[in-house]
Amino acid sequence: MSSRDVVPAEPVYEGELVDDVPVIAGASGGRFTNWWMRSRRVPEAFRSRQASKDAVTWLVRAPFRFVGAVGRGLIVVVRAWRRWVRVGDYREAAENAEKLADKFVEIRALTLFRWKVSGVVLGAAVVAVFLADLVYGSVALWIVGAVGSVALAVTGRRKDGSPGRKAVLAGPRTLTWTMDPQVLVDAFRDAKLIGKDESLRLVERATRVGDGWSVTVDLPATRKADDVIKHRDALASALAVDEVQLIVERVRGRGGHAGRVFLWVADEDPYAGPPLRTPLLDVEVWDAWRPVPFGRDARNRRVDLPLVWTSLLVGAIPRQGKTFATRLATAGLILDPYTQLYVFDGKGGKDWDAAEQVAYRFVCGDELEHVQAVRDHLVELVAEVQSRYARMATLDDETCPESKITPAISRDASLGMPITAVIIDEVQVFLENPMRQEVGGKKTTIGAYIADLLAYLVRKGPAAGIVVILATQRPDSNTIPSRLRAVLGSRFALRVMDWRDSNIVLGEQMNTRGYDASTLLPSHKGVGILRPDGETDAGADVLAVTVRTYYMPNPEWRVICARGRALREAAGTLSGHAAGDDTTRAIDPAAVVKALGAGVEPGLPEPLASVVDYLGDGLDEREFVPTAELAEALEVEPTGFAREMAESGCKPVRQYVPDGNGGTRRVRGYMTADIRAAVADFGSQGGVGRELE
């Protein structure tokens, strides 16, 4: 192809033919619109088209709403005047007192007087308006009409949530008693804590305390503070707050009495927010004789847990912070180089691995060999308690004044009596082992034998410097026998399934006193109810307190344990498993069995012992005793009482008893023959091996 055949062409563009020419807004108008829509200084409502529509609608409806409000206000005023002129308040008071006939003459006279007052006031108002019209003209009438209509409109306005002519839902209730004490009185009445004609006496005015409001009141003479604590949820509902925000305490000691109540209401959930770091991470060494920092209560007061002279039971369902709480209690003991630790982990995980480097005895696992190792270590410790009492008996009164261990004795290496803590996580693994063995010539199970050993240590160990800490995720009567549970000092219950499990951990009838761990929220990890055996910062007279425990995850736990090992190495107190010595010293089994027989079960278990003591000679003379009679005499909760009696071998039956009117009625109760059989069965077993297969 020749060059003359190539013809240059213009560029080709693709496009669309548009007939309408867009109108370009002025530069100044565009800038103003852009600034108005984007500026943070302009409220969001003014930048919304819907807000403009709402404003126009409001302006259109305003005159009609004003007229309606004036009409409602007029009705309200007329009704109020009618009630006043008819002496409605005085009439109702006379009717309630059933003295309306006696007060009829007085009511009639007062009614006539108020009619006269109304006539005089109305006549004076008409004259005043007439004179104003003569002096100032029609302007006065307009002013009077405007002021009157505005006043009527304000009186008849529809408040949020207040039903008018239309059926509407009531608005949300809010906490207003901090500004109006009458609302607090009404809340007590709504919760049926005081009568309709009763009131409260203000001891201390409502003041800000932390992140909430506090007030102290006196109840009427016939009311008790314990009833307010028991019905805390009803009072919280009346105050329109969640029950976790309401703290109710009885004021005791000096300045308090059975009817004085302290209330504290948090502004919001006091147990929400980020975890609380344990202060033990900031200390190098801790004294085991000092209470261990455990957590904070709802008012953000620090709660310390005393451990020496007592024991601790921690119960919760899985994943509620049970192991974390147990490690918190143990951390203070680890940071004291003069303490010995027996650490037994029935879970078999890594939660307690870090404690292996400081433990005098350490067992981790749920196999039979692990259960047997725990049994042998506890037998060794029971023998050690016997030896300590024998050695303390030889000390002079200056060194050992009260046959109890002292801080000086616990730190004297020559005496060999340090504070010794037994920490068992998932204790149900060891207590429920069904392997049978012979103890003192009697057949029992390893689990029952371990329960007897622990009960001995809890009973007699504290004076010898023994601290027992048990944790379980199965807080029921079958897991922890009553003979062991009854002697445990401090209790800490995180969230459990129902009130029965809560009572097993905290003690009988604690739910009727207002302390029920089953009501804790699932989102409140590490929050539980602490029933301390000793004084805390929350007050020596506080029965129990809800605590949010400090948070100490595995990395921080390992730091604590490593610090504890370094302290022991520096003090020369590292021994036992941590030092590579797992040798268990030889123990005389007969001496241990004798100690168990003398220390674990000196009498019948509760409540069987109380029943026998109450019946006395009636145990042989009577054939049947009603449950209601025993529950009232022993002041126990019937359901828990029946469960514990069943554990002792007494099952309730139904029998006909006289009703006092010549007839009979069928009631539940116990045959005295069954009670005598349970007593005989207990005596034949000698207090060992109660948990047989």
PDB file of C-alpha atoms in Angstrom, residues 323-549:
ATOM      1  CA  THR A 323      -9.887 -20.813  90.366  1.00  0.00           C
ATOM      2  CA  PHE A 324      -8.947 -17.118  90.116  1.00  0.00           C
ATOM      3  CA  ALA A 325     -10.533 -16.436  93.508  1.00  0.00           C
ATOM      4  CA  THR A 326      -8.747 -19.401  95.068  1.00  0.00           C
ATOM      5  CA  ARG A 327      -5.408 -18.271  93.680  1.00  0.00           C
ATOM      6  CA  LEU A 328      -5.997 -14.772  95.056  1.00  0.00           C
ATOM      7  CA  ALA A 329      -6.373 -16.193  98.548  1.00  0.00           C
ATOM      8  CA  THR A 330      -3.260 -18.307  98.026  1.00  0.00           C
ATOM      9  CA  ALA A 331      -1.117 -15.496  96.599  1.00  0.00           C
ATOM     10  CA  GLY A 332      -0.657 -13.770  99.961  1.00  0.00           C
ATOM     11  CA  LEU A 333       0.508 -17.042 101.512  1.00  0.00           C
ATOM     12  CA  ILE A 334       2.947 -17.622  98.654  1.00  0.00           C
ATOM     13  CA  LEU A 335       4.581 -14.233  99.226  1.00  0.00           C
ATOM     14  CA  ASP A 336       5.322 -15.154 102.845  1.00  0.00           C
ATOM     15  CA  PRO A 337       8.543 -17.233 102.799  1.00  0.00           C
ATOM     16  CA  TYR A 338       7.699 -18.811 106.183  1.00  0.00           C
ATOM     17  CA  THR A 339       4.563 -20.641 104.999  1.00  0.00           C
ATOM     18  CA  GLN A 340       4.231 -24.209 103.742  1.00  0.00           C
ATOM     19  CA  LEU A 341       1.803 -25.019 100.941  1.00  0.00           C
ATOM     20  CA  TYR A 342       0.007 -28.279 100.201  1.00  0.00           C
ATOM     21  CA  VAL A 343      -1.383 -27.719  96.690  1.00  0.00           C
ATOM     22  CA  PHE A 344      -3.730 -30.372  95.262  1.00  0.00           C
ATOM     23  CA  ASP A 345      -5.341 -29.762  91.857  1.00  0.00           C
ATOM     24  CA  GLY A 346      -8.081 -32.214  90.928  1.00  0.00           C
ATOM     25  CA  LYS A 347      -8.607 -30.623  87.529  1.00  0.00           C
ATOM     26  CA  GLY A 348      -5.261 -31.673  86.134  1.00  0.00           C
ATOM     27  CA  GLY A 349      -4.745 -28.559  84.007  1.00  0.00           C
ATOM     28  CA  LYS A 350      -2.074 -25.884  84.109  1.00  0.00           C
ATOM     29  CA  ASP A 351      -3.878 -23.458  86.435  1.00  0.00           C
ATOM     30  CA  TRP A 352      -1.692 -24.481  89.375  1.00  0.00           C
ATOM     31  CA  ASP A 353       1.523 -25.491  87.592  1.00  0.00           C
ATOM     32  CA  ALA A 354       3.309 -22.322  88.696  1.00  0.00           C
ATOM     33  CA  ALA A 355       2.671 -23.200  92.365  1.00  0.00           C
ATOM     34  CA  GLU A 356       4.730 -26.357  91.985  1.00  0.00           C
ATOM     35  CA  GLN A 357       7.908 -24.337  92.431  1.00  0.00           C
ATOM     36  CA  VAL A 358       6.879 -23.207  95.943  1.00  0.00           C
ATOM     37  CA  ALA A 359       4.703 -26.098  97.166  1.00  0.00           C
ATOM     38  CA  TYR A 360       5.815 -28.334 100.030  1.00  0.00           C
ATOM     39  CA  ARG A 361       3.492 -31.038  98.666  1.00  0.00           C
ATOM     40  CA  PHE A 362       2.026 -30.921  95.147  1.00  0.00           C
ATOM     41  CA  VAL A 363      -0.465 -33.212  93.388  1.00  0.00           C
ATOM     42  CA  CYS A 364      -2.069 -32.493  90.001  1.00  0.00           C
ATOM     43  CA  GLY A 365      -4.494 -34.974  88.441  1.00  0.00           C
ATOM     44  CA  ASP A 366      -7.617 -37.023  88.995  1.00  0.00           C
ATOM     45  CA  GLU A 367      -6.292 -40.583  88.654  1.00  0.00           C
ATOM     46  CA  LEU A 368      -6.368 -43.085  91.511  1.00  0.00           C
ATOM     47  CA  GLU A 369      -2.676 -42.566  92.227  1.00  0.00           C
ATOM     48  CA  HIS A 370      -3.283 -38.841  92.642  1.00  0.00           C
ATOM     49  CA  VAL A 371      -6.191 -39.433  95.025  1.00  0.00           C
ATOM     50  CA  GLN A 372      -4.077 -41.818  97.077  1.00  0.00           C
ATOM     51  CA  ALA A 373      -1.240 -39.273  97.188  1.00  0.00           C
ATOM     52  CA  VAL A 374      -3.633 -36.619  98.507  1.00  0.00           C
ATOM     53  CA  ARG A 375      -4.859 -39.044 101.152  1.00  0.00           C
ATOM     54  CA  ASP A 376      -1.318 -39.840 102.268  1.00  0.00           C
ATOM     55  CA  HIS A 377      -0.327 -36.170 102.443  1.00  0.00           C
ATOM     56  CA  LEU A 378      -3.423 -35.346 104.520  1.00  0.00           C
ATOM     57  CA  VAL A 379      -2.669 -38.242 106.886  1.00  0.00           C
ATOM     58  CA  GLU A 380       0.823 -36.815 107.245  1.00  0.00           C
ATOM     59  CA  LEU A 381      -0.615 -33.388 108.036  1.00  0.00           C
ATOM     60  CA  VAL A 382      -3.055 -34.779 110.631  1.00  0.00           C
ATOM     61  CA  ALA A 383      -0.114 -36.397 112.394  1.00  0.00           C
ATOM     62  CA  GLU A 384       1.743 -33.069 112.171  1.00  0.00           C
ATOM     63  CA  VAL A 385      -1.172 -31.295 113.899  1.00  0.00           C
ATOM     64  CA  GLN A 386      -1.028 -33.844 116.726  1.00  0.00           C
ATOM     65  CA  SER A 387       2.726 -33.317 117.011  1.00  0.00           C
ATOM     66  CA  ARG A 388       2.326 -29.530 117.102  1.00  0.00           C
ATOM     67  CA  TYR A 389      -0.135 -29.658 119.974  1.00  0.00           C
ATOM     68  CA  ALA A 390       2.220 -31.923 121.875  1.00  0.00           C
ATOM     69  CA  ARG A 391       5.150 -29.554 121.295  1.00  0.00           C
ATOM     70  CA  MET A 392       3.127 -26.443 122.195  1.00  0.00           C
ATOM     71  CA  ALA A 393       2.234 -28.093 125.504  1.00  0.00           C
ATOM     72  CA  THR A 394       5.942 -28.085 126.409  1.00  0.00           C
ATOM     73  CA  LEU A 395       6.492 -24.394 125.656  1.00  0.00           C
ATOM     74  CA  ASP A 396       6.414 -21.775 128.394  1.00  0.00           C
ATOM     75  CA  ASP A 397       3.544 -19.308 128.749  1.00  0.00           C
ATOM     76  CA  GLU A 398       5.582 -16.424 127.402  1.00  0.00           C
ATOM     77  CA  THR A 399       6.320 -18.220 124.127  1.00  0.00           C
ATOM     78  CA  CYS A 400       2.921 -19.900 123.774  1.00  0.00           C
ATOM     79  CA  PRO A 401       0.454 -18.134 126.075  1.00  0.00           C
ATOM     80  CA  GLU A 402      -2.821 -19.745 124.934  1.00  0.00           C
ATOM     81  CA  SER A 403      -1.917 -23.126 123.387  1.00  0.00           C
ATOM     82  CA  LYS A 404      -2.180 -21.475 119.994  1.00  0.00           C
ATOM     83  CA  ILE A 405       0.391 -20.704 117.375  1.00  0.00           C
ATOM     84  CA  THR A 406       1.734 -17.139 117.294  1.00  0.00           C
ATOM     85  CA  PRO A 407       3.612 -15.160 114.626  1.00  0.00           C
ATOM     86  CA  ALA A 408       6.856 -15.687 116.549  1.00  0.00           C
ATOM     87  CA  ILE A 409       6.313 -19.450 116.749  1.00  0.00           C
ATOM     88  CA  SER A 410       5.444 -19.712 113.054  1.00  0.00           C
ATOM     89  CA  ARG A 411       8.721 -18.009 112.065  1.00  0.00           C
ATOM     90  CA  ASP A 412      10.979 -19.903 114.474  1.00  0.00           C
ATOM     91  CA  ALA A 413      12.721 -22.531 112.350  1.00  0.00           C
ATOM     92  CA  SER A 414      13.821 -24.463 115.450  1.00  0.00           C
ATOM     93  CA  LEU A 415      10.189 -25.097 116.456  1.00  0.00           C
ATOM     94  CA  GLY A 416       9.141 -26.248 112.979  1.00  0.00           C
ATOM     95  CA  MET A 417       5.562 -24.973 113.108  1.00  0.00           C
ATOM     96  CA  PRO A 418       5.090 -22.625 110.134  1.00  0.00           C
ATOM     97  CA  ILE A 419       1.726 -21.499 108.825  1.00  0.00           C
ATOM     98  CA  THR A 420       0.638 -24.402 106.601  1.00  0.00           C
ATOM     99  CA  ALA A 421      -2.040 -24.008 103.935  1.00  0.00           C
ATOM    100  CA  VAL A 422      -3.905 -26.855 102.252  1.00  0.00           C
ATOM    101  CA  ILE A 423      -5.266 -25.681  98.889  1.00  0.00           C
ATOM    102  CA  ILE A 424      -7.500 -28.140  97.017  1.00  0.00           C
ATOM    103  CA  ASP A 425      -9.032 -27.108  93.713  1.00  0.00           C
ATOM    104  CA  GLU A 426     -11.896 -29.262  92.405  1.00  0.00           C
ATOM    105  CA  VAL A 427     -12.096 -30.970  95.780  1.00  0.00           C
ATOM    106  CA  GLN A 428     -15.071 -33.046  94.606  1.00  0.00           C
ATOM    107  CA  VAL A 429     -12.669 -35.181  92.561  1.00  0.00           C
ATOM    108  CA  PHE A 430     -11.078 -36.471  95.757  1.00  0.00           C
ATOM    109  CA  LEU A 431     -14.190 -36.541  97.962  1.00  0.00           C
ATOM    110  CA  GLU A 432     -16.239 -38.605  95.507  1.00  0.00           C
ATOM    111  CA  ASN A 433     -13.682 -41.329  94.819  1.00  0.00           C
ATOM    112  CA  PRO A 434     -15.486 -44.684  95.392  1.00  0.00           C
ATOM    113  CA  MET A 435     -12.368 -46.828  95.905  1.00  0.00           C
ATOM    114  CA  ARG A 436     -12.933 -48.833  99.086  1.00  0.00           C
ATOM    115  CA  GLN A 437     -10.375 -49.293 101.798  1.00  0.00           C
ATOM    116  CA  GLU A 438     -10.193 -50.338 105.424  1.00  0.00           C
ATOM    117  CA  VAL A 439      -9.610 -47.672 108.056  1.00  0.00           C
ATOM    118  CA  GLY A 440      -9.373 -48.669 111.705  1.00  0.00           C
ATOM    119  CA  GLY A 441     -10.945 -52.053 111.030  1.00  0.00           C
ATOM    120  CA  LYS A 442     -13.946 -50.548 109.175  1.00  0.00           C
ATOM    121  CA  LYS A 443     -14.720 -50.480 105.470  1.00  0.00           C
ATOM    122  CA  THR A 444     -15.030 -47.053 103.892  1.00  0.00           C
ATOM    123  CA  THR A 445     -14.093 -45.200 100.701  1.00  0.00           C
ATOM    124  CA  ILE A 446     -11.063 -43.072 100.007  1.00  0.00           C
ATOM    125  CA  GLY A 447     -13.358 -40.100  99.402  1.00  0.00           C
ATOM    126  CA  ALA A 448     -15.071 -40.483 102.776  1.00  0.00           C
ATOM    127  CA  TYR A 449     -11.708 -40.928 104.482  1.00  0.00           C
ATOM    128  CA  ILE A 450     -10.368 -37.739 102.856  1.00  0.00           C
ATOM    129  CA  ALA A 451     -13.508 -35.916 104.035  1.00  0.00           C
ATOM    130  CA  ASP A 452     -12.821 -37.085 107.602  1.00  0.00           C
ATOM    131  CA  LEU A 453      -9.193 -35.974 107.365  1.00  0.00           C
ATOM    132  CA  LEU A 454     -10.183 -32.540 106.066  1.00  0.00           C
ATOM    133  CA  ALA A 455     -12.871 -32.171 108.732  1.00  0.00           C
ATOM    134  CA  TYR A 456     -10.247 -32.888 111.397  1.00  0.00           C
ATOM    135  CA  LEU A 457      -7.866 -30.317 109.925  1.00  0.00           C
ATOM    136  CA  VAL A 458     -10.611 -27.681 109.718  1.00  0.00           C
ATOM    137  CA  ARG A 459     -11.713 -28.344 113.306  1.00  0.00           C
ATOM    138  CA  LYS A 460      -8.409 -28.628 115.082  1.00  0.00           C
ATOM    139  CA  GLY A 461      -5.928 -27.222 112.586  1.00  0.00           C
ATOM    140  CA  PRO A 462      -6.449 -23.432 112.864  1.00  0.00           C
ATOM    141  CA  ALA A 463      -4.983 -23.181 116.374  1.00  0.00           C
ATOM    142  CA  ALA A 464      -1.963 -25.147 115.136  1.00  0.00           C
ATOM    143  CA  GLY A 465      -1.460 -22.873 112.121  1.00  0.00           C
ATOM    144  CA  ILE A 466      -3.329 -24.935 109.506  1.00  0.00           C
ATOM    145  CA  VAL A 467      -5.341 -23.082 106.822  1.00  0.00           C
ATOM    146  CA  VAL A 468      -7.662 -25.143 104.599  1.00  0.00           C
ATOM    147  CA  ILE A 469      -8.876 -23.669 101.282  1.00  0.00           C
ATOM    148  CA  LEU A 470     -11.319 -25.778  99.270  1.00  0.00           C
ATOM    149  CA  ALA A 471     -12.781 -24.958  95.843  1.00  0.00           C
ATOM    150  CA  THR A 472     -15.449 -26.882  93.956  1.00  0.00           C
ATOM    151  CA  GLN A 473     -17.666 -26.425  90.918  1.00  0.00           C
ATOM    152  CA  ARG A 474     -20.241 -28.821  92.374  1.00  0.00           C
ATOM    153  CA  PRO A 475     -21.459 -27.235  95.601  1.00  0.00           C
ATOM    154  CA  ASP A 476     -24.037 -29.830  96.631  1.00  0.00           C
ATOM    155  CA  SER A 477     -24.647 -31.912  99.735  1.00  0.00           C
ATOM    156  CA  ASN A 478     -23.377 -35.082  98.086  1.00  0.00           C
ATOM    157  CA  THR A 479     -20.046 -33.505  97.156  1.00  0.00           C
ATOM    158  CA  ILE A 480     -19.167 -31.850 100.474  1.00  0.00           C
ATOM    159  CA  PRO A 481     -20.551 -33.778 103.472  1.00  0.00           C
ATOM    160  CA  SER A 482     -22.316 -31.727 106.096  1.00  0.00           C
ATOM    161  CA  ARG A 483     -19.776 -32.697 108.777  1.00  0.00           C
ATOM    162  CA  LEU A 484     -17.079 -30.973 106.696  1.00  0.00           C
ATOM    163  CA  ARG A 485     -19.170 -28.102 105.351  1.00  0.00           C
ATOM    164  CA  ALA A 486     -20.467 -27.130 108.797  1.00  0.00           C
ATOM    165  CA  VAL A 487     -16.996 -26.398 110.194  1.00  0.00           C
ATOM    166  CA  LEU A 488     -15.611 -24.334 107.305  1.00  0.00           C
ATOM    167  CA  GLY A 489     -15.198 -20.720 108.427  1.00  0.00           C
ATOM    168  CA  SER A 490     -15.195 -18.268 105.509  1.00  0.00           C
ATOM    169  CA  ARG A 491     -17.405 -18.894 102.486  1.00  0.00           C
ATOM    170  CA  PHE A 492     -17.276 -17.386  99.008  1.00  0.00           C
ATOM    171  CA  ALA A 493     -19.999 -18.198  96.494  1.00  0.00           C
ATOM    172  CA  LEU A 494     -19.727 -17.046  92.918  1.00  0.00           C
ATOM    173  CA  ARG A 495     -22.648 -17.641  90.591  1.00  0.00           C
ATOM    174  CA  VAL A 496     -24.375 -21.002  91.165  1.00  0.00           C
ATOM    175  CA  MET A 497     -27.418 -22.684  89.661  1.00  0.00           C
ATOM    176  CA  ASP A 498     -30.072 -22.132  92.349  1.00  0.00           C
ATOM    177  CA  TRP A 499     -30.587 -20.963  95.921  1.00  0.00           C
ATOM    178  CA  ARG A 500     -29.987 -24.447  97.316  1.00  0.00           C
ATOM    179  CA  ASP A 501     -26.427 -24.514  95.988  1.00  0.00           C
ATOM    180  CA  SER A 502     -25.940 -20.983  97.282  1.00  0.00           C
ATOM    181  CA  ASN A 503     -27.032 -22.049 100.768  1.00  0.00           C
ATOM    182  CA  ILE A 504     -24.702 -25.045 100.691  1.00  0.00           C
ATOM    183  CA  VAL A 505     -21.755 -22.710 100.151  1.00  0.00           C
ATOM    184  CA  LEU A 506     -22.837 -19.734 102.283  1.00  0.00           C
ATOM    185  CA  GLY A 507     -24.843 -21.545 104.954  1.00  0.00           C
ATOM    186  CA  GLU A 508     -28.437 -22.467 105.610  1.00  0.00           C
ATOM    187  CA  GLN A 509     -31.124 -19.819 105.156  1.00  0.00           C
ATOM    188  CA  MET A 510     -28.713 -17.268 103.713  1.00  0.00           C
ATOM    189  CA  ASN A 511     -31.073 -16.774 100.766  1.00  0.00           C
ATOM    190  CA  THR A 512     -33.839 -15.758 103.186  1.00  0.00           C
ATOM    191  CA  ARG A 513     -31.475 -13.137 104.577  1.00  0.00           C
ATOM    192  CA  GLY A 514     -31.015 -11.579 101.152  1.00  0.00           C
ATOM    193  CA  TYR A 515     -27.815 -13.375 100.047  1.00  0.00           C
ATOM    194  CA  ASP A 516     -28.372 -15.655  97.061  1.00  0.00           C
ATOM    195  CA  ALA A 517     -25.477 -16.313  94.668  1.00  0.00           C
ATOM    196  CA  SER A 518     -27.829 -17.740  92.033  1.00  0.00           C
ATOM    197  CA  THR A 519     -29.119 -14.202  91.352  1.00  0.00           C
ATOM    198  CA  LEU A 520     -25.701 -12.931  90.220  1.00  0.00           C
ATOM    199  CA  LEU A 521     -25.522 -11.994  86.553  1.00  0.00           C
ATOM    200  CA  PRO A 522     -23.637 -14.307  84.144  1.00  0.00           C
ATOM    201  CA  SER A 523     -21.698 -11.286  82.874  1.00  0.00           C
ATOM    202  CA  HIS A 524     -20.291 -10.615  86.339  1.00  0.00           C
ATOM    203  CA  LYS A 525     -17.179 -12.757  86.150  1.00  0.00           C
ATOM    204  CA  GLY A 526     -15.357 -12.955  89.457  1.00  0.00           C
ATOM    205  CA  VAL A 527     -18.261 -11.413  91.405  1.00  0.00           C
ATOM    206  CA  GLY A 528     -19.464 -13.406  94.386  1.00  0.00           C
ATOM    207  CA  ILE A 529     -20.901 -13.218  97.884  1.00  0.00           C
ATOM    208  CA  LEU A 530     -18.322 -13.407 100.654  1.00  0.00           C
ATOM    209  CA  ARG A 531     -19.266 -14.527 104.139  1.00  0.00           C
ATOM    210  CA  PRO A 532     -16.049 -13.857 106.051  1.00  0.00           C
ATOM    211  CA  ASP A 533     -15.019 -15.476 109.288  1.00  0.00           C
ATOM    212  CA  GLY A 534     -13.494 -12.331 110.743  1.00  0.00           C
ATOM    213  CA  GLU A 535     -13.449  -8.579 110.338  1.00  0.00           C
ATOM    214  CA  THR A 536     -13.161  -6.947 106.921  1.00  0.00           C
ATOM    215  CA  ASP A 537     -13.009  -3.360 105.719  1.00  0.00           C
ATOM    216  CA  ALA A 538     -16.702  -3.654 104.905  1.00  0.00           C
ATOM    217  CA  GLY A 539     -17.391  -3.808 108.647  1.00  0.00           C
ATOM    218  CA  ALA A 540     -17.048  -6.320 111.444  1.00  0.00           C
ATOM    219  CA  ASP A 541     -20.821  -6.647 111.806  1.00  0.00           C
ATOM    220  CA  VAL A 542     -21.573  -7.320 108.140  1.00  0.00           C
ATOM    221  CA  LEU A 543     -22.927 -10.844 107.699  1.00  0.00           C
ATOM    222  CA  ALA A 544     -21.941 -11.061 104.036  1.00  0.00           C
ATOM    223  CA  VAL A 545     -20.845  -8.737 101.258  1.00  0.00           C
ATOM    224  CA  THR A 546     -20.871  -8.932  97.463  1.00  0.00           C
ATOM    225  CA  VAL A 547     -17.297  -8.672  96.220  1.00  0.00           C
ATOM    226  CA  ARG A 548     -15.744  -8.229  92.821  1.00  0.00           C
ATOM    227  CA  THR A 549     -12.470 -10.105  93.119  1.00  0.00           C
TER     228      THR A 549
END
